[in-house]
PDB file of C-alpha atoms in Angstrom:
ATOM      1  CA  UNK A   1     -11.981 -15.012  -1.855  1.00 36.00           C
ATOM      2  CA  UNK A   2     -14.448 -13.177   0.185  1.00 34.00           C
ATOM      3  CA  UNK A   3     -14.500  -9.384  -0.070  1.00 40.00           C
ATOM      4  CA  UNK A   4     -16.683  -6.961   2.486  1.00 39.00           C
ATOM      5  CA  UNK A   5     -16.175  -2.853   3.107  1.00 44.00           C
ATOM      6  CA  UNK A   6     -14.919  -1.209   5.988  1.00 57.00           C
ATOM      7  CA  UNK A   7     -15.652   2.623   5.927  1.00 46.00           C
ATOM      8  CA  UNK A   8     -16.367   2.486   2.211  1.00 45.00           C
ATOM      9  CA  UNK A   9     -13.034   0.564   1.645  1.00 56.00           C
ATOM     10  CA  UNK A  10     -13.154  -3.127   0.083  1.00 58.00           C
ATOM     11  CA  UNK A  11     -11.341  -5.614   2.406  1.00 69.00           C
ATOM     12  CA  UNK A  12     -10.505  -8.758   1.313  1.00 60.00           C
ATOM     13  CA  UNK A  13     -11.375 -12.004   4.008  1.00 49.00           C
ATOM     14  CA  UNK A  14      -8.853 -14.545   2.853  1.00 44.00           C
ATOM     15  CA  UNK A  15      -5.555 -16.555   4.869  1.00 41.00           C
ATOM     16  CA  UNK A  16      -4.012 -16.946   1.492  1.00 40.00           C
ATOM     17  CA  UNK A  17      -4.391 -13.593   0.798  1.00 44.00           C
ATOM     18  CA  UNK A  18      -2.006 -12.213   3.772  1.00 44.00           C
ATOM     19  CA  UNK A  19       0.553 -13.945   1.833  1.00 46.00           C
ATOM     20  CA  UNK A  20       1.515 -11.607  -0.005  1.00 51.00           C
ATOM     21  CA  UNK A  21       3.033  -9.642   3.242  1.00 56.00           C
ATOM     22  CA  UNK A  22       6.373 -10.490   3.758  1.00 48.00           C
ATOM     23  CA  UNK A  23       4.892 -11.630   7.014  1.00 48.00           C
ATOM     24  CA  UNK A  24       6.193 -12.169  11.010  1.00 51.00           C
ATOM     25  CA  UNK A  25       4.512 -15.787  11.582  1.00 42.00           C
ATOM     26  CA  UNK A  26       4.169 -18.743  10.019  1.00 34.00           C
ATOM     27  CA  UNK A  27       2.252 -19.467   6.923  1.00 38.00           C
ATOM     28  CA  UNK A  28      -0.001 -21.524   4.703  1.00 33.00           C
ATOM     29  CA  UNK A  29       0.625 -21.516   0.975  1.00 31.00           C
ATOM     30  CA  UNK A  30      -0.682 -18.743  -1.257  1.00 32.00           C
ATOM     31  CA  UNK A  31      -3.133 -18.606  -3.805  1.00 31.00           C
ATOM     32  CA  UNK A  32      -2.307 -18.125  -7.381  1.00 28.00           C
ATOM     33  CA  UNK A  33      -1.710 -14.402  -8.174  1.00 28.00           C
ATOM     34  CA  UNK A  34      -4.486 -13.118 -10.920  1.00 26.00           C
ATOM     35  CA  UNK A  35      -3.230 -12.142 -13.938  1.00 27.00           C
ATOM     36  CA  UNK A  36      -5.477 -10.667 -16.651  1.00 27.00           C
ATOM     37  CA  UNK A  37      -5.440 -12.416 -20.410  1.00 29.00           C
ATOM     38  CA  UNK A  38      -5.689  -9.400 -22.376  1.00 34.00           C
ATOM     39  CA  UNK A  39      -3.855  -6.032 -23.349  1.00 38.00           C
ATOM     40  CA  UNK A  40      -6.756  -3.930 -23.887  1.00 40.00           C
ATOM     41  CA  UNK A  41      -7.830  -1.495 -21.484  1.00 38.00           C
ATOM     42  CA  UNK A  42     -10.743   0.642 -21.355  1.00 36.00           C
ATOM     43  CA  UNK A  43     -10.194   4.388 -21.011  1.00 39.00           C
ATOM     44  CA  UNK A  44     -12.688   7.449 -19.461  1.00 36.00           C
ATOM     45  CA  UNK A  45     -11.734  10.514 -18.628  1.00 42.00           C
ATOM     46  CA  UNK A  46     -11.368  10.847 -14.663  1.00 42.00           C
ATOM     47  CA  UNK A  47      -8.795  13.785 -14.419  1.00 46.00           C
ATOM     48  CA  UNK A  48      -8.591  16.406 -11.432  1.00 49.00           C
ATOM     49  CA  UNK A  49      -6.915  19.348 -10.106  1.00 60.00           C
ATOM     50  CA  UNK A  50      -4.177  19.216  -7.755  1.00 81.00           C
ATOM     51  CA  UNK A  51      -3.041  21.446  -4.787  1.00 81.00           C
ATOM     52  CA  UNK A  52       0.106  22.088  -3.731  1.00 79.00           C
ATOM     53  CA  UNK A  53       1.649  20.253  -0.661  1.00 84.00           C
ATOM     54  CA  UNK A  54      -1.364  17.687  -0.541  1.00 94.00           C
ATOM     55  CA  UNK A  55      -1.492  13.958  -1.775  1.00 97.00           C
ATOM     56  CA  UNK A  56      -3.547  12.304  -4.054  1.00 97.00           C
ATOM     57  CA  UNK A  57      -4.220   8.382  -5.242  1.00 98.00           C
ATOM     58  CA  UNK A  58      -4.895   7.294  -8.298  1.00 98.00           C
ATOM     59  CA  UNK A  59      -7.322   3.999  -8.464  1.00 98.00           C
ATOM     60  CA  UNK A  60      -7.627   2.056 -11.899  1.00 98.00           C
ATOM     61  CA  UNK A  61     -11.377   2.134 -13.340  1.00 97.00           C
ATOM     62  CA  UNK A  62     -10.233  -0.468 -16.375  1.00 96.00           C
ATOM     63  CA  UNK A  63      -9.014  -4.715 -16.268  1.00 97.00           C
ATOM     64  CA  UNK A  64      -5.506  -3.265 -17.271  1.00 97.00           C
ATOM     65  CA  UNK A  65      -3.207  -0.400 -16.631  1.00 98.00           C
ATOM     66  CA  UNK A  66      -0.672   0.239 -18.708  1.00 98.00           C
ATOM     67  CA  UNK A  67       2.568   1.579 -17.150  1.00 98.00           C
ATOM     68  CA  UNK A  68       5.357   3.629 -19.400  1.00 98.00           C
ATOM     69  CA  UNK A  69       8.664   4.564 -18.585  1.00 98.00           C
ATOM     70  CA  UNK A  70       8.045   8.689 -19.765  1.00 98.00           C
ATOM     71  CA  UNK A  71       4.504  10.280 -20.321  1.00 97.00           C
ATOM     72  CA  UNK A  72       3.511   9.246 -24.028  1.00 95.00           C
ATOM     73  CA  UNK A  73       6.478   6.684 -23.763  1.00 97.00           C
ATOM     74  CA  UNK A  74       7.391   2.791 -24.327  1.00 98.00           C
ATOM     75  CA  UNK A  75       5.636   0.274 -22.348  1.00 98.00           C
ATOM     76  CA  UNK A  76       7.145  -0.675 -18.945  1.00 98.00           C
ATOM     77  CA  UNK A  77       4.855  -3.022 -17.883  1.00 98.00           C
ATOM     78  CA  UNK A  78       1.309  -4.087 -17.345  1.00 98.00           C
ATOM     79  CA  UNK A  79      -0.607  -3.968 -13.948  1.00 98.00           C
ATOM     80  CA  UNK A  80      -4.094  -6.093 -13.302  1.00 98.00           C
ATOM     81  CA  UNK A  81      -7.500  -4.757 -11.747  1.00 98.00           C
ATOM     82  CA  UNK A  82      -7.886  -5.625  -9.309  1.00 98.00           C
ATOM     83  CA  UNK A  83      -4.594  -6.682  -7.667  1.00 97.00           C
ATOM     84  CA  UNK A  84      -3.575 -10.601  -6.745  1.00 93.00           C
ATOM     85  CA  UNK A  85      -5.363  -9.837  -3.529  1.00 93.00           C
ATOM     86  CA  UNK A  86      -8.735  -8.801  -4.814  1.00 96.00           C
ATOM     87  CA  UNK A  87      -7.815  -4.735  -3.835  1.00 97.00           C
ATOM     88  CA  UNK A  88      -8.331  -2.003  -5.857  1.00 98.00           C
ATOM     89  CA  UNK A  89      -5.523  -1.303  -8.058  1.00 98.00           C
ATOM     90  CA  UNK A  90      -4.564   1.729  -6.481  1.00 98.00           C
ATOM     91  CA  UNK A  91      -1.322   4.386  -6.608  1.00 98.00           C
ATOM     92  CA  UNK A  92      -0.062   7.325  -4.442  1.00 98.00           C
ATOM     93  CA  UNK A  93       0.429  10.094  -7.097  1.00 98.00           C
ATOM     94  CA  UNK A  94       4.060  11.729  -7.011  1.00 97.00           C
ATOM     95  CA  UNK A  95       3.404  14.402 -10.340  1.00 95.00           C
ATOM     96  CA  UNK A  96       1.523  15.046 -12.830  1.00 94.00           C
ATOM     97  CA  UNK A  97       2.006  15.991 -16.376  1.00 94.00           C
ATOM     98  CA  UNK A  98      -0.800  17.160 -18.420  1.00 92.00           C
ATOM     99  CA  UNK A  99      -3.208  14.074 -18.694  1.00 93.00           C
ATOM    100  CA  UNK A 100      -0.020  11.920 -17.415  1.00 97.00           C
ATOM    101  CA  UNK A 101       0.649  10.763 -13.858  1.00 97.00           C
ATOM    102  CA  UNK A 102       3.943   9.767 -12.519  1.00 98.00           C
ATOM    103  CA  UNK A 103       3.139   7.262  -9.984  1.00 98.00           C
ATOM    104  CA  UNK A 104       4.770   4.726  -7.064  1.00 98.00           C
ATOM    105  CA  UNK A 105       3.884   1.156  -7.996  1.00 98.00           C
ATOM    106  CA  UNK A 106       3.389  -1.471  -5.865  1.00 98.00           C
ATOM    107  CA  UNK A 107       6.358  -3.752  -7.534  1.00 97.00           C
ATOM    108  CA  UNK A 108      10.252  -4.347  -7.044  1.00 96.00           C
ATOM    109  CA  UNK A 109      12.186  -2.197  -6.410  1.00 97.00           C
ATOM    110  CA  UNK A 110      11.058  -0.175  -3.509  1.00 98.00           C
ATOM    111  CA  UNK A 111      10.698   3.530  -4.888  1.00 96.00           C
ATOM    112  CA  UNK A 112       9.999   2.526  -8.552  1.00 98.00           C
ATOM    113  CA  UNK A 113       7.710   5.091 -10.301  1.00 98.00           C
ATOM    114  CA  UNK A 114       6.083   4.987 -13.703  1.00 98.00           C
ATOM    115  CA  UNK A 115       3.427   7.072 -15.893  1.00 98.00           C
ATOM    116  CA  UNK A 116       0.126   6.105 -16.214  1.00 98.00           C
ATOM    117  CA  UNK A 117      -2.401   8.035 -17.895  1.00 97.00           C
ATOM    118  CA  UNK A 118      -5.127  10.034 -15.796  1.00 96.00           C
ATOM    119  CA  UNK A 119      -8.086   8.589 -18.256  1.00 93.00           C
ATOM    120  CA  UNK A 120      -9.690   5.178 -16.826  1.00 89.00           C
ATOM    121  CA  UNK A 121      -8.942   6.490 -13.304  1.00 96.00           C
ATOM    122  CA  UNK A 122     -10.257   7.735 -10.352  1.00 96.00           C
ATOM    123  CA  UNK A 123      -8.504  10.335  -8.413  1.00 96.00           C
ATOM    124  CA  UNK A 124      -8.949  11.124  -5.012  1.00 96.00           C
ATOM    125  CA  UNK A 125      -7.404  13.415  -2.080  1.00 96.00           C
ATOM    126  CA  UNK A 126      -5.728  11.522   0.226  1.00 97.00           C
ATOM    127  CA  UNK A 127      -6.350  13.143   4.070  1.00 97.00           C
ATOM    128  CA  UNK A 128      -4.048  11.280   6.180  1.00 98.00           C
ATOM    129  CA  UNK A 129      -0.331  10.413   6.090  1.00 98.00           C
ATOM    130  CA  UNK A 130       2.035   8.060   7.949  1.00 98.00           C
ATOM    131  CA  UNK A 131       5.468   8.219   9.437  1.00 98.00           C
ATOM    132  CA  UNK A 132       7.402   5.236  10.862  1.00 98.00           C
ATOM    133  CA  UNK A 133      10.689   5.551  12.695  1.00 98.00           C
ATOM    134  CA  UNK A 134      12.352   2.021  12.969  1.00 98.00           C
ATOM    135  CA  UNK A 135      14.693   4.116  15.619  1.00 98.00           C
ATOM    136  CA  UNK A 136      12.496   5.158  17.819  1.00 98.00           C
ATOM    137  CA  UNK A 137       9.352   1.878  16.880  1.00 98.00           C
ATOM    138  CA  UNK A 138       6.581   4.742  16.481  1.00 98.00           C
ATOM    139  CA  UNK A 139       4.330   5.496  13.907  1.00 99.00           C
ATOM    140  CA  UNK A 140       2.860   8.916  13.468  1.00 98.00           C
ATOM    141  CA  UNK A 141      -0.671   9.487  11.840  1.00 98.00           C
ATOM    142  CA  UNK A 142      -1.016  12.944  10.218  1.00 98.00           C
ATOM    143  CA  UNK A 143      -3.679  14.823   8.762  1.00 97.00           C
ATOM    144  CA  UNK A 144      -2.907  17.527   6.419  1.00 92.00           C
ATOM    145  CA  UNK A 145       0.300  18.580   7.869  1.00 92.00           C
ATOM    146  CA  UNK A 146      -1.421  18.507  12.311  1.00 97.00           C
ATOM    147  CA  UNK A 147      -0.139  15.185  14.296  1.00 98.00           C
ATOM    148  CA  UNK A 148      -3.017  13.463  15.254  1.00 97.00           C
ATOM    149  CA  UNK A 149      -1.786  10.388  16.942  1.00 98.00           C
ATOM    150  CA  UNK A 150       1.158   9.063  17.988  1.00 98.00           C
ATOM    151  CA  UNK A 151       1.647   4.525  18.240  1.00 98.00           C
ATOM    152  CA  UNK A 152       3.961   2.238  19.432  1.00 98.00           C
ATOM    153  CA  UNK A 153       5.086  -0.722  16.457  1.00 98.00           C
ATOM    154  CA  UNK A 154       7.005  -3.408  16.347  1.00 98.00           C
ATOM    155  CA  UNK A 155       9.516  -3.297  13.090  1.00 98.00           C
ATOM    156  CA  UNK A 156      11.957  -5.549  11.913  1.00 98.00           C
ATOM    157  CA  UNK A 157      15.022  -6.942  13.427  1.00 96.00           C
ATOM    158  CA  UNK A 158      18.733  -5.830  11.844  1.00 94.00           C
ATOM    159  CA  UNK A 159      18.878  -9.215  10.054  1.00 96.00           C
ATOM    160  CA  UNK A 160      15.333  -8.536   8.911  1.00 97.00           C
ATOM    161  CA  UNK A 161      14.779  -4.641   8.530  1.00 98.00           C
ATOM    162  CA  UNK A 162      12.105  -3.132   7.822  1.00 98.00           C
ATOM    163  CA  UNK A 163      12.841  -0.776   4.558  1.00 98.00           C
ATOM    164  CA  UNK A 164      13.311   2.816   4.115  1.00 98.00           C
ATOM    165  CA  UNK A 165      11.517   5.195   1.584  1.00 98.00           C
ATOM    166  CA  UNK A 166       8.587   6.007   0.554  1.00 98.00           C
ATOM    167  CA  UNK A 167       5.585   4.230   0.248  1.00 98.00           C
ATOM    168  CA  UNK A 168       1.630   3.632   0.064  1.00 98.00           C
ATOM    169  CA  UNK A 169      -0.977   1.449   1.304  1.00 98.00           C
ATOM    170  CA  UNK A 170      -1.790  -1.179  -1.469  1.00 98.00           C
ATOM    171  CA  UNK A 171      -4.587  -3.061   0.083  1.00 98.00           C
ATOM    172  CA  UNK A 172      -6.531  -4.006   3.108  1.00 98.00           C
ATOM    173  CA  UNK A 173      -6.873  -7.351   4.341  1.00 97.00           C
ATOM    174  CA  UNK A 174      -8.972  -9.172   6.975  1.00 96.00           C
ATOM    175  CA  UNK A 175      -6.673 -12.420   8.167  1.00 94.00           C
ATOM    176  CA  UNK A 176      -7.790 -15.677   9.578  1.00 90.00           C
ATOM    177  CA  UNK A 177      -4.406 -16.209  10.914  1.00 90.00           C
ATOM    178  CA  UNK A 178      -4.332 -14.625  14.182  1.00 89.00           C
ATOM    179  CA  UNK A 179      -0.572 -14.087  14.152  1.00 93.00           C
ATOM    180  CA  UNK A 180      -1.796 -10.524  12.264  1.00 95.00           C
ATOM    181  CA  UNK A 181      -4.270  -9.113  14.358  1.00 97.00           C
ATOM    182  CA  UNK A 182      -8.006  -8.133  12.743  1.00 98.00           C
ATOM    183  CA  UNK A 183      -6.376  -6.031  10.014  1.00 98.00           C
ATOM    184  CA  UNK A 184      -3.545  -5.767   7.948  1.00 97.00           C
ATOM    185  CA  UNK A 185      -2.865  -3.343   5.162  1.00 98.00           C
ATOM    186  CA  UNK A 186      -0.656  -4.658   2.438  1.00 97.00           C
ATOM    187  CA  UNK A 187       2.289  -1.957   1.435  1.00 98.00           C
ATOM    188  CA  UNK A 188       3.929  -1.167  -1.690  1.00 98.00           C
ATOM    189  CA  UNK A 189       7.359  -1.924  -0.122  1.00 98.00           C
ATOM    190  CA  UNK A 190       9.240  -5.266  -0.085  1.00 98.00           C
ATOM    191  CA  UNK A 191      11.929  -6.697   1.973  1.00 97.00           C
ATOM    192  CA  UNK A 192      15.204  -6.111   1.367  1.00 94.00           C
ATOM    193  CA  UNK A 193      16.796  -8.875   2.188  1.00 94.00           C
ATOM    194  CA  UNK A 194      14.288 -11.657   1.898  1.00 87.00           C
ATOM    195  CA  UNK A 195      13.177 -12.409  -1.793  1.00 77.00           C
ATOM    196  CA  UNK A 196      10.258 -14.514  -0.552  1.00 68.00           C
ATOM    197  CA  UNK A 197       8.244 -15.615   2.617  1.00 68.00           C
ATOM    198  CA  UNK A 198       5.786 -18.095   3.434  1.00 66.00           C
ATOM    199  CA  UNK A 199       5.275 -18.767  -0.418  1.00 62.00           C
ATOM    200  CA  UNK A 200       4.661 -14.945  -0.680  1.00 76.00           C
ATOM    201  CA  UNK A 201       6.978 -12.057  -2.436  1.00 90.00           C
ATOM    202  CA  UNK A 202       8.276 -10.687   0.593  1.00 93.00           C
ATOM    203  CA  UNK A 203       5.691  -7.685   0.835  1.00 96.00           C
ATOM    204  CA  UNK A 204       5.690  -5.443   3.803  1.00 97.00           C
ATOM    205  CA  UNK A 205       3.078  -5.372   5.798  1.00 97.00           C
ATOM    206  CA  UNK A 206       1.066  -2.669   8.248  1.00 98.00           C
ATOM    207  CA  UNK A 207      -0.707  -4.600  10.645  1.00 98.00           C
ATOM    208  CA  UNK A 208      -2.073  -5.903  13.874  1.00 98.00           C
ATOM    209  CA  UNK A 209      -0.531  -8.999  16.017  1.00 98.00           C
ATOM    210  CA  UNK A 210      -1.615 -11.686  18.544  1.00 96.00           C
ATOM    211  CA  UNK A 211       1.857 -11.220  20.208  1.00 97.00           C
ATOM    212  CA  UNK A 212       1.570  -7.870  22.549  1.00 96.00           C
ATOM    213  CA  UNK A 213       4.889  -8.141  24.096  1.00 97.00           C
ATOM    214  CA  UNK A 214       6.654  -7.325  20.531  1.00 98.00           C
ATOM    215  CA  UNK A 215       5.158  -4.193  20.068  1.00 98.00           C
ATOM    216  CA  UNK A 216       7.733  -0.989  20.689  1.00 98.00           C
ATOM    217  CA  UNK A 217      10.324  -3.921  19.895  1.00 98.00           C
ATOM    218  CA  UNK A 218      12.529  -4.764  16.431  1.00 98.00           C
ATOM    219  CA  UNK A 219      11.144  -8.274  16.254  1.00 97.00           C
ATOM    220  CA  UNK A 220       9.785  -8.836  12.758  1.00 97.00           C
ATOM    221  CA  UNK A 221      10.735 -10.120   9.644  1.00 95.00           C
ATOM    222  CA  UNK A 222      10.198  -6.591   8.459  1.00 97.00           C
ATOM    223  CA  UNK A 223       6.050  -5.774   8.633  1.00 97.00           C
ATOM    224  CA  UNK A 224       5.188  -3.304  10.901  1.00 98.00           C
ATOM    225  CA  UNK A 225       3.508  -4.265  13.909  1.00 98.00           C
ATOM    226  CA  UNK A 226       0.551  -2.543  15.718  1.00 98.00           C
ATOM    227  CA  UNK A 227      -1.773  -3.748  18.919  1.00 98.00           C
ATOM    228  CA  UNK A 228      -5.479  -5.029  17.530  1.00 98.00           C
ATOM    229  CA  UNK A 229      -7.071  -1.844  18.808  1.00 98.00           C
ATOM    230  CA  UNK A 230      -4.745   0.424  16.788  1.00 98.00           C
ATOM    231  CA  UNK A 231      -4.597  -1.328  13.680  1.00 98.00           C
ATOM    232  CA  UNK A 232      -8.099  -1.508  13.914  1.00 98.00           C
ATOM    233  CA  UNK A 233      -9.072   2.258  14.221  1.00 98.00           C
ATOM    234  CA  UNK A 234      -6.651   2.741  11.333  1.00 98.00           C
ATOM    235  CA  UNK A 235      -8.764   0.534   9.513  1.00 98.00           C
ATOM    236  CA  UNK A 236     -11.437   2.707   9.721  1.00 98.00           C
ATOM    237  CA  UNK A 237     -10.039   5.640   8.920  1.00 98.00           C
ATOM    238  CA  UNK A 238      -7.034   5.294   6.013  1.00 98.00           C
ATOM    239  CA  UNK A 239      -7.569   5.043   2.395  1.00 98.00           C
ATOM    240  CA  UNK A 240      -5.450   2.728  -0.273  1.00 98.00           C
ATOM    241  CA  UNK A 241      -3.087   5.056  -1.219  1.00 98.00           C
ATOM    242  CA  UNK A 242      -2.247   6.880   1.786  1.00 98.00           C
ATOM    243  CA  UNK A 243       1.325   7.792   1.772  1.00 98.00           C
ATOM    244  CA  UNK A 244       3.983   6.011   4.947  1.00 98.00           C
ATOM    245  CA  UNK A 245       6.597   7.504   4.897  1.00 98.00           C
ATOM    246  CA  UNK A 246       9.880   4.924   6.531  1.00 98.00           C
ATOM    247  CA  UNK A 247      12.752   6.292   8.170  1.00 98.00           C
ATOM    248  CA  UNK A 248      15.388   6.187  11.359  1.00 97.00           C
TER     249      UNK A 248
END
């Protein structure tokens, strides 16, 4: 895998790599997720002071995070940096605890949360958000709490829909499969109804198309759609970890 930056960002240049969207074309066959072969992980101290009514990300520092089911609690499970695209491992932040973090992770089932501790990562304020309506196939960019622009997207179809809840960016991708546009961002939500797709977990996706006549339409298997240009000044603009928020 090839990896270059956008805005400061690391993008990852690989068609296997957009597997892990759930996906609204066709497909090739993924590549092997990465896993890491040890449980140790390497801890700094990276903590930082939160406001009120903003949102923050959490991005791992260390080969392994270890994620607990209470702060100072048993072992829920074990995440890899970086993530089976190449990414950052990153996290939207939903509180904080001392030196713990309560985090969404980018697994099954949508809206899971864990603690991770705040040592071994780097914490940042996020300054945009997202908000999708699957009603009304528009997605609203925010920063702080002003609109800033309004798009049209294509989401997914009743037999296909695109979830509810709330979620993060979890990656940013550069396809060679034209089907998703010049960018696609990978999200921590996953279909709801398909398990798999293309060889890939079902992951949502955020990102451009090749088809304009679907956009402002429910079309997809459950990714949200965006034309190239949109998707692409995104791209220059959001952080992994900015919240996207899913509703009617």
């Amino acid at each position: 895998m090839i990896r270059t930056t956008l805005a400061g960002r690391t993008v990852a240049l690989a068609a296997a790599a957009i597997l892990l969207l759930s996906g609204c074309t066709a497909s090739p066959e993924p590549e092997a997720p990465v896993s890491s072969s040890s449980d140790d992980a390497v801890e700094t101290d990276a903590t930082s002071p939160f406001d009120d009514g903003s949102f923050y990300s959490a991005t791992a520092t260390m080969p392994l995070v270890r994620v607990l089911d209470a702060p100072d609690g048993e072992i829920a499970s074990r995440l890899d940096h970086p993530n089976a695209a190449g990414a950052p491992l990153t996290f939207l932040i939903k509180e904080h605890e001392g030196d713990w973090l309560e985090v969404y992770l980018p697994t099954r089932p949508n809206g899971v949360t864990g603690w991770i501790s705040a040592r071994g990562m780097d914490i940042e304020e996020l300054p945009y958000r997202l908000d999708v309506s699957t009603d009304d196939n528009e997605l609203d960019l925010y920063e702080a709490d002003e609109l800033v622009a309004t798009y049209s997207v294509a989401t997914g179809t009743g037999g296909t829909p695109t979830p509810h809840g709330t979620f993060y960016l979890t990656e940013l991708l550069a396809p060679t499969n034209d089907g998703y546009g010049p960018f696609a961002y990978g999200l921590s939500a996953f279909s709801e109804v398909l398990s798999e797709f293309g060889g890939g977990p079902g992951q949502i996706g955020l990102h451009g198309t090749n088809d304009t006549a679907s956009i402002g339409q429910a079309v997809s298997h459950g990714c949200i759609r965006l034309a190239n240009d949109d998707i692409t000044e995104l791209a220059e603009m959001l952080p992994l970890g900015t919240p996207i928020e899913i509703g009617a």
